[in-house]
Coordinates of C-alpha atoms in Angstrom, one line a residue:
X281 CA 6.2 -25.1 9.0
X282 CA 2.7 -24.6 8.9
X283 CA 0.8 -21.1 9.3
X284 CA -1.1 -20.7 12.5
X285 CA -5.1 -20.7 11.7
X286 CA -4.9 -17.3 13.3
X287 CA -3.6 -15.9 10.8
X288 CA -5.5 -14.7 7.6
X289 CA -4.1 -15.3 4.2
X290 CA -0.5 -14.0 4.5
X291 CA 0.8 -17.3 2.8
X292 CA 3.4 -15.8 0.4
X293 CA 4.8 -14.0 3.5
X294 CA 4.4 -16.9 5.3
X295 CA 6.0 -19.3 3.3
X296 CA 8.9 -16.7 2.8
X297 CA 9.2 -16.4 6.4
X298 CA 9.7 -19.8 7.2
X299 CA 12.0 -20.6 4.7
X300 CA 14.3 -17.8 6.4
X301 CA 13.9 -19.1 10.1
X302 CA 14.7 -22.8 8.8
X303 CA 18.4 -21.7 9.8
X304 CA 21.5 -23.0 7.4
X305 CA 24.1 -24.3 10.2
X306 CA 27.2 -22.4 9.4
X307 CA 25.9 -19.2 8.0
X308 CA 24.5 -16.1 9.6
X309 CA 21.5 -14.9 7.5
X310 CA 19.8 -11.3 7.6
X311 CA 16.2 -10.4 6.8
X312 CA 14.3 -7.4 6.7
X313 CA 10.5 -6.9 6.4
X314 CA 8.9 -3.8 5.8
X315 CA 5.8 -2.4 5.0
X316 CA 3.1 1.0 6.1
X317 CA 2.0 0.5 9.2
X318 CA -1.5 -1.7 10.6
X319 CA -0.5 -4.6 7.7
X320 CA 0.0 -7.2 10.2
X321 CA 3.8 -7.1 10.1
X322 CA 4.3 -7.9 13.9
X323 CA 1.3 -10.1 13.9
X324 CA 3.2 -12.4 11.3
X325 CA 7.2 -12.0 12.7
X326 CA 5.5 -12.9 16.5
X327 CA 3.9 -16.1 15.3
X328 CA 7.2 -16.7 13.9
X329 CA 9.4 -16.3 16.9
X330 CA 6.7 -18.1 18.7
X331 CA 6.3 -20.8 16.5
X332 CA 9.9 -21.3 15.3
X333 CA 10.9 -21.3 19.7
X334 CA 13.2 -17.5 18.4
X335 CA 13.2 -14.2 19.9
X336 CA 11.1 -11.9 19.7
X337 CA 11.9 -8.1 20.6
X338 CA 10.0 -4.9 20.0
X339 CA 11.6 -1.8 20.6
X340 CA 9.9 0.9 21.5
X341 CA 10.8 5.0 21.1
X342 CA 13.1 5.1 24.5
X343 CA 16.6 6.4 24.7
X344 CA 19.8 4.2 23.8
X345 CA 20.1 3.1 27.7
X346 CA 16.3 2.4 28.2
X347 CA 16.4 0.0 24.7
X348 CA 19.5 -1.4 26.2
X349 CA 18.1 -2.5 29.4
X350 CA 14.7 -3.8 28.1
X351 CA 16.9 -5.9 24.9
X352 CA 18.6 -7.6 27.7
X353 CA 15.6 -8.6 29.7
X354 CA 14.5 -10.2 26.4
X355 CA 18.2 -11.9 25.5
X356 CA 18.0 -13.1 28.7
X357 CA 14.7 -14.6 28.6
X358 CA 15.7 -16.4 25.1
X359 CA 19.3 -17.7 26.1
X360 CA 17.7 -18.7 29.3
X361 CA 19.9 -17.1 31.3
X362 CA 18.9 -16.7 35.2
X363 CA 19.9 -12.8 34.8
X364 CA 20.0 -10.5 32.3
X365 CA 23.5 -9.1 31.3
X366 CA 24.3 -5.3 31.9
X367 CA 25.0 -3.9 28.7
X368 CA 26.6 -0.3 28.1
X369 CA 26.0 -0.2 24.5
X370 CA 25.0 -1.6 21.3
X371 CA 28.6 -2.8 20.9
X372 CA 28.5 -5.0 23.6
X373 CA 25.0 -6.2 23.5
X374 CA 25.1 -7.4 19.5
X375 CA 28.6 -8.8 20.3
X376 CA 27.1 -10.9 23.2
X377 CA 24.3 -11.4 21.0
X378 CA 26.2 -13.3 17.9
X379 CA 28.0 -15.2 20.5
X380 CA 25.3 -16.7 22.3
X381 CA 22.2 -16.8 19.6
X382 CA 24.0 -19.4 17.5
X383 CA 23.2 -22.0 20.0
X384 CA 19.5 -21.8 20.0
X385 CA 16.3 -22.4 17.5
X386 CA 14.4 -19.8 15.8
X387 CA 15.6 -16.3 14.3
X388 CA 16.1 -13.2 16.4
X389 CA 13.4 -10.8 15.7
X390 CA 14.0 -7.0 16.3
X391 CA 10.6 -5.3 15.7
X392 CA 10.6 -1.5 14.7
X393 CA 14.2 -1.5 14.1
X394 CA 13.9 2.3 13.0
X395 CA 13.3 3.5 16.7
X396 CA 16.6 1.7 17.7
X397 CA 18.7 3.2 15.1
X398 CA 17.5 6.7 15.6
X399 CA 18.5 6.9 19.2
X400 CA 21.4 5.0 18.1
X401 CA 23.2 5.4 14.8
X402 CA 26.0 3.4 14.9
X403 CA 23.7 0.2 15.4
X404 CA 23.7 -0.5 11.6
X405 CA 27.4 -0.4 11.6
X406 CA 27.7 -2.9 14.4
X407 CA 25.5 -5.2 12.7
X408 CA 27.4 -5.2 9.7
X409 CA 30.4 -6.0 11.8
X410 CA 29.4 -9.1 13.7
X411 CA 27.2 -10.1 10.1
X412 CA 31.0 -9.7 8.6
X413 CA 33.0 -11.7 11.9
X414 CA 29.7 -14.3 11.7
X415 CA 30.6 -15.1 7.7
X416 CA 34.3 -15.6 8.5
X417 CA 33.4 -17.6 11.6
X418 CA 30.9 -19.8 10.5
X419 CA 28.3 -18.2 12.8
X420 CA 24.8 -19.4 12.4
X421 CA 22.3 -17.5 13.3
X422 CA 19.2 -15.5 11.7
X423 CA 18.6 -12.2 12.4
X424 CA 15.4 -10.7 11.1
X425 CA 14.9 -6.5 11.2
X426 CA 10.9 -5.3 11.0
X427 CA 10.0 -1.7 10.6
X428 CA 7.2 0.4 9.7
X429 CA 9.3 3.6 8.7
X430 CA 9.0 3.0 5.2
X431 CA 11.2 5.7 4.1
X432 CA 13.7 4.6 6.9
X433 CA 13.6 0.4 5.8
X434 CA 14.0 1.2 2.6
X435 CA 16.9 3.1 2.7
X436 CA 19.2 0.3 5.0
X437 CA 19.8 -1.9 2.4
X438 CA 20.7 0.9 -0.5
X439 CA 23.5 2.7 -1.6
X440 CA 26.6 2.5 0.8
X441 CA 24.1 1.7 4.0
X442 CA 26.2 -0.6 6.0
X443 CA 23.6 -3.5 5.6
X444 CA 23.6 -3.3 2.1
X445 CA 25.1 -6.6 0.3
X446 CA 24.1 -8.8 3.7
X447 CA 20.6 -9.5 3.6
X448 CA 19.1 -12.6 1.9
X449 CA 15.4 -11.2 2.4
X450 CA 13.7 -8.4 1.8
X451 CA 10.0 -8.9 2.2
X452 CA 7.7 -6.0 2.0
X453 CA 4.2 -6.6 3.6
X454 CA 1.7 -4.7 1.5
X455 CA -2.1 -4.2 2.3
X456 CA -4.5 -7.2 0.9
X457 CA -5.7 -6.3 -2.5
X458 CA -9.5 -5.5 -3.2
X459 CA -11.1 -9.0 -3.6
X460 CA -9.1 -10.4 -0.8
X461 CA -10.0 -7.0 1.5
X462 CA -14.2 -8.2 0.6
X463 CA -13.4 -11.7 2.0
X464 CA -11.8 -10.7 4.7
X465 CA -14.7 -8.0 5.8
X466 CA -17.0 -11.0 4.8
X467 CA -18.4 -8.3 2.6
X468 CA -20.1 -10.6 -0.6
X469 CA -21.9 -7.8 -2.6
X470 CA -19.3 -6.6 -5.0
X471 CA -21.2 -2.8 -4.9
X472 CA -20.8 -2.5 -1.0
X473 CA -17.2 -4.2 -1.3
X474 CA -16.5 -1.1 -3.3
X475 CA -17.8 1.7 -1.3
X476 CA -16.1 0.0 1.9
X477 CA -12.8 -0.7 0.6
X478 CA -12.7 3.4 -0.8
X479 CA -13.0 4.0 2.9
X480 CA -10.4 1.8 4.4
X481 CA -8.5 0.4 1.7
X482 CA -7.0 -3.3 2.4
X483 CA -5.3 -2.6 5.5
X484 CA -6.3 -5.6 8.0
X485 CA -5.7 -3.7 11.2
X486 CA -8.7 -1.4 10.9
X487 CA -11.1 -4.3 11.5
X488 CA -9.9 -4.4 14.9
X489 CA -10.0 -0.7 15.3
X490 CA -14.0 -0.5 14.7
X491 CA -14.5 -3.9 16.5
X492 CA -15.2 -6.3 13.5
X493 CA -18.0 -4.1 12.7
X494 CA -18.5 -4.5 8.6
X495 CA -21.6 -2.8 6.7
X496 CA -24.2 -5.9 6.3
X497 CA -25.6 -4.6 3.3
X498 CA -25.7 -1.4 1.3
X499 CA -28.6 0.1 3.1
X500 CA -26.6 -0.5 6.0
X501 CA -23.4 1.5 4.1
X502 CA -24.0 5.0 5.4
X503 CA -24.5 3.8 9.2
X504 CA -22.1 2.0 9.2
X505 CA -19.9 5.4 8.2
X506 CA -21.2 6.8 10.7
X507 CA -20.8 4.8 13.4
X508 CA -16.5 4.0 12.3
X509 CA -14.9 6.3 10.8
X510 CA -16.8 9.7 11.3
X511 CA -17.1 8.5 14.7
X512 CA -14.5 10.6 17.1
X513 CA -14.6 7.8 19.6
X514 CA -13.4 4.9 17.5
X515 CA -9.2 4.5 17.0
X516 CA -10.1 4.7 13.0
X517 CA -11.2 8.1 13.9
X518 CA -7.7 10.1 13.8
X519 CA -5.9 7.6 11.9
X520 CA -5.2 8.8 8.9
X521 CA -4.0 12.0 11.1
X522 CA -1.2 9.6 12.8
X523 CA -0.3 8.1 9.4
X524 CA 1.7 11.0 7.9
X525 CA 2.7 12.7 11.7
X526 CA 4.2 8.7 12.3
X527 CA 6.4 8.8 9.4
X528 CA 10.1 10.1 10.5
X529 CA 10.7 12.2 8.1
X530 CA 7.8 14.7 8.0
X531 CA 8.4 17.7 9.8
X532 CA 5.8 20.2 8.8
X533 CA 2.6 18.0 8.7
X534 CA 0.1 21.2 7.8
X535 CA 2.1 21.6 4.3
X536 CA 2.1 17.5 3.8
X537 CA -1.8 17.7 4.6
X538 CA -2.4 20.7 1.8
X539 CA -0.1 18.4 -0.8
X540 CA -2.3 15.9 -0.1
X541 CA -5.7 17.8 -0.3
X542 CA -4.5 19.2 -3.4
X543 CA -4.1 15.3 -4.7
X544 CA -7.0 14.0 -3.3
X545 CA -9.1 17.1 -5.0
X546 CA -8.2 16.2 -7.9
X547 CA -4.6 18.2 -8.4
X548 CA -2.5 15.4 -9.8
X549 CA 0.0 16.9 -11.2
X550 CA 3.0 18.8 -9.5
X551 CA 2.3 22.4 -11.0
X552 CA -1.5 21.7 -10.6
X553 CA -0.3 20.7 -6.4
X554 CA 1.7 23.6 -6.1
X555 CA -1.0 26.0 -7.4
X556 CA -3.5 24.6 -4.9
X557 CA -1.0 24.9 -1.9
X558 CA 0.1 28.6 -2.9
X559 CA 3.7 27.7 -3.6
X560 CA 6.0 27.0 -6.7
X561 CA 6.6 23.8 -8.1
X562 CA 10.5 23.9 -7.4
X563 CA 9.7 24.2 -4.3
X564 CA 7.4 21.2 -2.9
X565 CA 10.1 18.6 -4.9
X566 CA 11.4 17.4 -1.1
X567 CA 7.7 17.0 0.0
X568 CA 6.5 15.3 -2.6
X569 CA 9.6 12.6 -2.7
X570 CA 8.7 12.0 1.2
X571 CA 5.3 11.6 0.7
X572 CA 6.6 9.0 -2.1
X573 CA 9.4 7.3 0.1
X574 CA 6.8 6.9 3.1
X575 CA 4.5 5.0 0.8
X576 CA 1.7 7.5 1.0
X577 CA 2.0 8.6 -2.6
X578 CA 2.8 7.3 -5.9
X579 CA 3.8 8.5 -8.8
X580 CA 2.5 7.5 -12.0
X581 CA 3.9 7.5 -15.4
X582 CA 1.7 8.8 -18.3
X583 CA 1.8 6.0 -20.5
X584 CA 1.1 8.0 -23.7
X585 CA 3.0 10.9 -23.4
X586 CA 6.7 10.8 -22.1
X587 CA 8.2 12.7 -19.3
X588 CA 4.2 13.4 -18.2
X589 CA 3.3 12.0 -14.9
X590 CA 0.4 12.3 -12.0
X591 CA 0.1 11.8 -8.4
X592 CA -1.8 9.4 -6.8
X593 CA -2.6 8.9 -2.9
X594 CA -1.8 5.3 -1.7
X595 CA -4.1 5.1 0.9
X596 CA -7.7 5.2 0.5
X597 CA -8.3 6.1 4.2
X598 CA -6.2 9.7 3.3
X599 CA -8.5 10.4 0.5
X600 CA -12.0 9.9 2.7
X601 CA -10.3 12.3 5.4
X602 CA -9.0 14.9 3.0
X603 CA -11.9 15.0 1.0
X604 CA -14.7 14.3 4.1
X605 CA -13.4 14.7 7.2
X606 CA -10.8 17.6 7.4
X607 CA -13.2 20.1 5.8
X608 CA -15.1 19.6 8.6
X609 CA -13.3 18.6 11.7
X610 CA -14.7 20.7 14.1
X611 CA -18.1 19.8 13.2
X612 CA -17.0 16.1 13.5
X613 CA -15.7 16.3 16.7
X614 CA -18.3 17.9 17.9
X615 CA -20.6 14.7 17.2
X616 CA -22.5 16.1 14.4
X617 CA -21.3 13.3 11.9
X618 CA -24.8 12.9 10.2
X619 CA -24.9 16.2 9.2
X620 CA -21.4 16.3 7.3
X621 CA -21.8 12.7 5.7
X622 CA -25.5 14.2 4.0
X623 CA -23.4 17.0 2.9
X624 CA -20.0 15.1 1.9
X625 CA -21.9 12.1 0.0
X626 CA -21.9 13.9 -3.4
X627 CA -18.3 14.6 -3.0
X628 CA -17.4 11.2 -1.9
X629 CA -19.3 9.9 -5.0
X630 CA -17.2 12.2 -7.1
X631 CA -14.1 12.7 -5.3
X632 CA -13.1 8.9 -3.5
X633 CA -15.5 6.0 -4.8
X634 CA -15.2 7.1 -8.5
X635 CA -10.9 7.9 -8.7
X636 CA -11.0 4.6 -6.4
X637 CA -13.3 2.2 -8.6
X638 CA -10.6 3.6 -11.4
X639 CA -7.5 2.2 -9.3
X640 CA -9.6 -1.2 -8.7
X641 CA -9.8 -1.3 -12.0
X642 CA -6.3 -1.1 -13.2
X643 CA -5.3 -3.4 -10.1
X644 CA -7.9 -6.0 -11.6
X645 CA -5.8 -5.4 -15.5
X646 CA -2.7 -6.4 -13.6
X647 CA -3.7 -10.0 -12.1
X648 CA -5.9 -10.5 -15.6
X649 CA -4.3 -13.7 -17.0
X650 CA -2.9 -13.1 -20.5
X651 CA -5.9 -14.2 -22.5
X652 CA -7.8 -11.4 -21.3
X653 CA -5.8 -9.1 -23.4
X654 CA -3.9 -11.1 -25.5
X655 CA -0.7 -11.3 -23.8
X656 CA 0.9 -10.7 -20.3
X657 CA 0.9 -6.8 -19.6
X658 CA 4.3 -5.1 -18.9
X659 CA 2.4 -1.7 -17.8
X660 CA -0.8 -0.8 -16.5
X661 CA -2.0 2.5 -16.0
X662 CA -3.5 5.8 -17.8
X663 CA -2.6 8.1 -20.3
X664 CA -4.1 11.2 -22.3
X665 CA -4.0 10.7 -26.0
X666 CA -4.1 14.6 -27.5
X667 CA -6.6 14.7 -30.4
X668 CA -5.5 18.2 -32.3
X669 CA -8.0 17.7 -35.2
X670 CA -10.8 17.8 -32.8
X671 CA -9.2 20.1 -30.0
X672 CA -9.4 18.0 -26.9
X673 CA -7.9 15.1 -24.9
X674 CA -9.1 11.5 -24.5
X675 CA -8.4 10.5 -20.7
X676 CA -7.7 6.5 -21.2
X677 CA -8.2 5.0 -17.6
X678 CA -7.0 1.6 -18.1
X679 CA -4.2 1.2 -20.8
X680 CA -2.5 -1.6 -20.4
X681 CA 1.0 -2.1 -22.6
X682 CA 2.9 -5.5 -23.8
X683 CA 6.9 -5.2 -22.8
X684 CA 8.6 -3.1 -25.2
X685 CA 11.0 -5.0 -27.9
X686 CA 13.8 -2.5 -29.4
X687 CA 13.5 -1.8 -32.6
X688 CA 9.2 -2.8 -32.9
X689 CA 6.7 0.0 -32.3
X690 CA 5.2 -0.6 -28.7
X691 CA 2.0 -2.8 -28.4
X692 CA -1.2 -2.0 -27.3
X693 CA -3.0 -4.9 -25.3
X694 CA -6.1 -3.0 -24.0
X695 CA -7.5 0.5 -23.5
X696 CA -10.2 0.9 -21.1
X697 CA -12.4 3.2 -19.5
X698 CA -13.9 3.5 -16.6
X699 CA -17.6 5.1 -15.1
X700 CA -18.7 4.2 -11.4
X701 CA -22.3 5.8 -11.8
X702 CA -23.0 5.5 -15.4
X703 CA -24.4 3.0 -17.6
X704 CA -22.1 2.4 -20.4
X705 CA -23.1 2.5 -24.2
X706 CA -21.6 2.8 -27.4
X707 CA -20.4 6.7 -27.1
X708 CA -17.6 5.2 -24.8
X709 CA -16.5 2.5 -27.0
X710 CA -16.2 5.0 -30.0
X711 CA -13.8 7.6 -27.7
X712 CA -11.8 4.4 -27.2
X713 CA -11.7 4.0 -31.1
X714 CA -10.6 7.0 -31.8
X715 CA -8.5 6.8 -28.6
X716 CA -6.6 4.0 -30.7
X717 CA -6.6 5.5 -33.9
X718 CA -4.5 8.2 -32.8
X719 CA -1.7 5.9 -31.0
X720 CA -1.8 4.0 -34.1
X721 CA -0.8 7.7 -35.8
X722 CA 2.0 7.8 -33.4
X723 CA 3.4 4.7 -34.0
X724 CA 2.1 2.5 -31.5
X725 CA 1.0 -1.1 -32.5
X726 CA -2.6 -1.1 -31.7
X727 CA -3.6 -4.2 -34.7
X728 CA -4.7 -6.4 -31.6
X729 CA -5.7 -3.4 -28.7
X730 CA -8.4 -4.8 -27.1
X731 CA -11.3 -2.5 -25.9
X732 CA -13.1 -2.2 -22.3
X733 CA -15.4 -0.9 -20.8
X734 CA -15.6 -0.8 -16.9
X735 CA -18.3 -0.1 -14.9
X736 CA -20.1 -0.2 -11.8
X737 CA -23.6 0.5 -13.2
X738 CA -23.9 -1.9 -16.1
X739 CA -23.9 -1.5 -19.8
X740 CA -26.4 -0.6 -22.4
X741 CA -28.0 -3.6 -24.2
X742 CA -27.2 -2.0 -27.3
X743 CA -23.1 -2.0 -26.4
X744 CA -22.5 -5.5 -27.2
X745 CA -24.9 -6.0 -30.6
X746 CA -22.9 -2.5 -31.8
X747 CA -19.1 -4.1 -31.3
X748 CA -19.1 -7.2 -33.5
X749 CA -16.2 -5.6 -35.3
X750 CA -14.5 -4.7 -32.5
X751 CA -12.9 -7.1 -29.6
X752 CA -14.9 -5.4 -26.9
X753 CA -14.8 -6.7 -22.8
X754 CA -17.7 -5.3 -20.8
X755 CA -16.8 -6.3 -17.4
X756 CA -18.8 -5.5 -14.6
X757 CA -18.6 -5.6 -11.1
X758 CA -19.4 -9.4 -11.1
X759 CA -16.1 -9.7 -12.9
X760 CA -14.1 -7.7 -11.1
X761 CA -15.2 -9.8 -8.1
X762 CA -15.2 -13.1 -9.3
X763 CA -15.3 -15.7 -7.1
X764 CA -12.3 -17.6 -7.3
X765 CA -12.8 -21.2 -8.4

């Protein structure tokens, strides 16, 4: 089946998608896609149903009886009936459902499947039911489940949820990744490309909300801030309020908003969280594991020192509010936007576009092909390497690990390290030495670590005539946004 033009990109999801609606006669199947909300999940499962001649349905928050009424309207509409049936419950209406659906093309598509089974928790139950009666019956039919409660999606097909065991997809819709973001934007300059995509991330509905309006160059960067996303009359405006207060499971949104200052300020750890927020670590556990399920944090492993971890905010548009917009609100609302970007650019230098040109940079380790390191990494991400001789820490930004063999010390493919708004020399290539040196002490194979540099603001000529020993990669922003061929 062929994607629609209209639709950008997407062709993994695509071609996963299709293969589900092409229906096997004589089996019911059972998809469910998921993903944070403004990804284009609806946009995709609607061309489907369209395309494919299925059902679409998109539920809305209403009571069990309101859902029940509109559901039929749709059923109706699909089975081509000339009047909707009168359902009293789910039980009736996913009976009638299995019986009828077999008959015709294209899947059944139930959009934001978490408002359904809120107002109605049994519905789960009865789909496992009639999925169970369909198997012994030789049922065909394709049912596909879309929702943007993370937390809630991800927990129907685990443990002893009734759908677990009876769905042949799972596809999670995940924002585009930095270089795609650029082409989508139409945004060529890779230093611009940066800046914007610490702003808004990869997430393809925000286009919309600021009317395709993309920065045309870099001197057109801070205008163009100006005139989206401080601007209290554009939908991107109070977004990244309605992300966390959309999530079902948050209840006290002023303590989620302080855990996440705390992150975005540069707390990453949990005791370093708790002390910003005035509480004990014990006690933000639950918050911090919602903020994780909703797909609005992350945890991160230290790669170099076991049982250590950091946080890390998921979306990029959260760290921009937290860091420039909810310190000053008030003054935003107010229309005085020029005056709070002047005096939040040195902290969005420090605070968003530098942490952010860090994740770009691990994201670009992960898609390197193996010859860039020497093998295919197992783990990307950062680590501290103590240094007790000298009394201090080396941060590695970018360390990137081969897959561990039992019994074989762990290999090093790469460390790297990472400055937005500083030229590069040979001081950072020898705290990467040494950075080595130690993990070799530890018992980490480092024979073959390859070292890099990242940056945003180039390199020193004398870099690459002082590393002829040493496998050094300078890579640049030109590399990190290669064209691709």
């Amino acid at each position: 089946m062929i994607k629609p033009a209209r639709i950008f990109d997407r062709d993994f999801e695509w071609q996963q998608l299709a293969a589900f609606a092409a229906r096997d006669r004589g089996q019911p199947r059972l998809g469910v896609v998921s993903g944070r909300r403004r990804q284009g999940k609806t946009f995709l499962i609607e061309a489907l149903a369209r395309e494919t001649g299925g059902m679409y349905f998109g539920a809305t928050q209403a009571t069990e009886t309101e859902s029940l009424h509109l559901f039929a309207e749709t059923l109706a509409e699909y089975v081509q009936a000339p009047v909707p049936p009168r359902f009293i419950s789910w039980d009736e209406a996913v009976t009638y459902l299995f019986a009828v659906a077999g008959s015709r093309p294209g899947p059944v598509v139930i959009d934001e499947f978490p408002y359904l089974s809120a107002a109605s928790p049994a519905f789960p139950s009865i789909l496992q039911r009639e999925i169970d009666r369909a198997v012994a019956r030789a049922t065909s039919i394709s049912l596909l489940l879309c929702g943007s409660a993370v937390s809630v999606m991800g927990r129907m097909l685990a443990g002893s949820a009734p759908l677990r065991g009876r769905a042949s997809l799972e596809l999670v819709v995940r924002p585009f990744d930095y270089p795609l973001a650029a082409r989508f934007w139409n945004i060529g300059d890779p230093a611009l490309a940066v800046r914007h995509h610490a702003v808004v991330g990869g997430t393809p509905a925000y286009r919309r909300f600021v009317n395709d309006d993309s920065p045309e160059s870099l001197a057109d960067f801070d205008n163009w801030v100006l005139r989206t996303v401080l601007n209290p009359a554009t939908p991107l405006f109070r977004e990244a309020r309605y992300l966390l207060e959309e999530e079902a499971d948050v209840r006290d949104t002023a303590l989620y908003h302080s855990v996440l200052a705390a992150v975005a300020g540069g707390n990453k750890t949990r005791g370093g969280i708790a002390g910003y927020i005035g509480r004990k670590a014990a006690d933000i556990g639950h918050h911090l594991n919602v903020l994780e399920d909703c797909g609005l944090l992350r945890r991160e492993a230290d790669l170099f020192r076991q049982g250590r971890s950091v946080y890390r905010i998921a979306e990029p548009l959260i760290v921009f509010y937290q860091v420039v917009m909810r310190p000053r609100w008030g003054l935003l609302e107010s229309g005085r936007a020029a005056a709070v970007w002047q005096d939040a650019r040195s902290r969005f230098s420090a605070q968003v576009l530098g942490p952010h040109f860090e994740q770009i940079c691990r994201e670009f380790a992960v898609a390197a092909p193996p010859e860039i390191f020497g093998g295919l990494p197992a783990e990307v991400g950062a680590g501290v390497v103590a240094d007790p001789a000298r009394r201090t820490q080396i941060e590695v930004d970018v360390a990137v690990l081969a897959p561990a063999n039992p019994g074989e010390p762990r290999r090093v493919l790469s460390l790297g390290e990472v400055k937005w708004g500083e030229v590069m020399g040979v001081r950072h290539v020898e705290r990467l030495r040494r950075a080595r040196e130690l993990l070799a002490g530890k018992g980490f194979d480092t024979r073959d670590t390859v070292l890099a540099c990242y940056s945003g603001a180039g390199f020193d000529p004398e870099l690459r005539a002082s590393t002829s020993s040493d496998q050094v990669f300078t890579i640049g922003l030109g590399e990190l946004y290669k064209p691709e061929e």
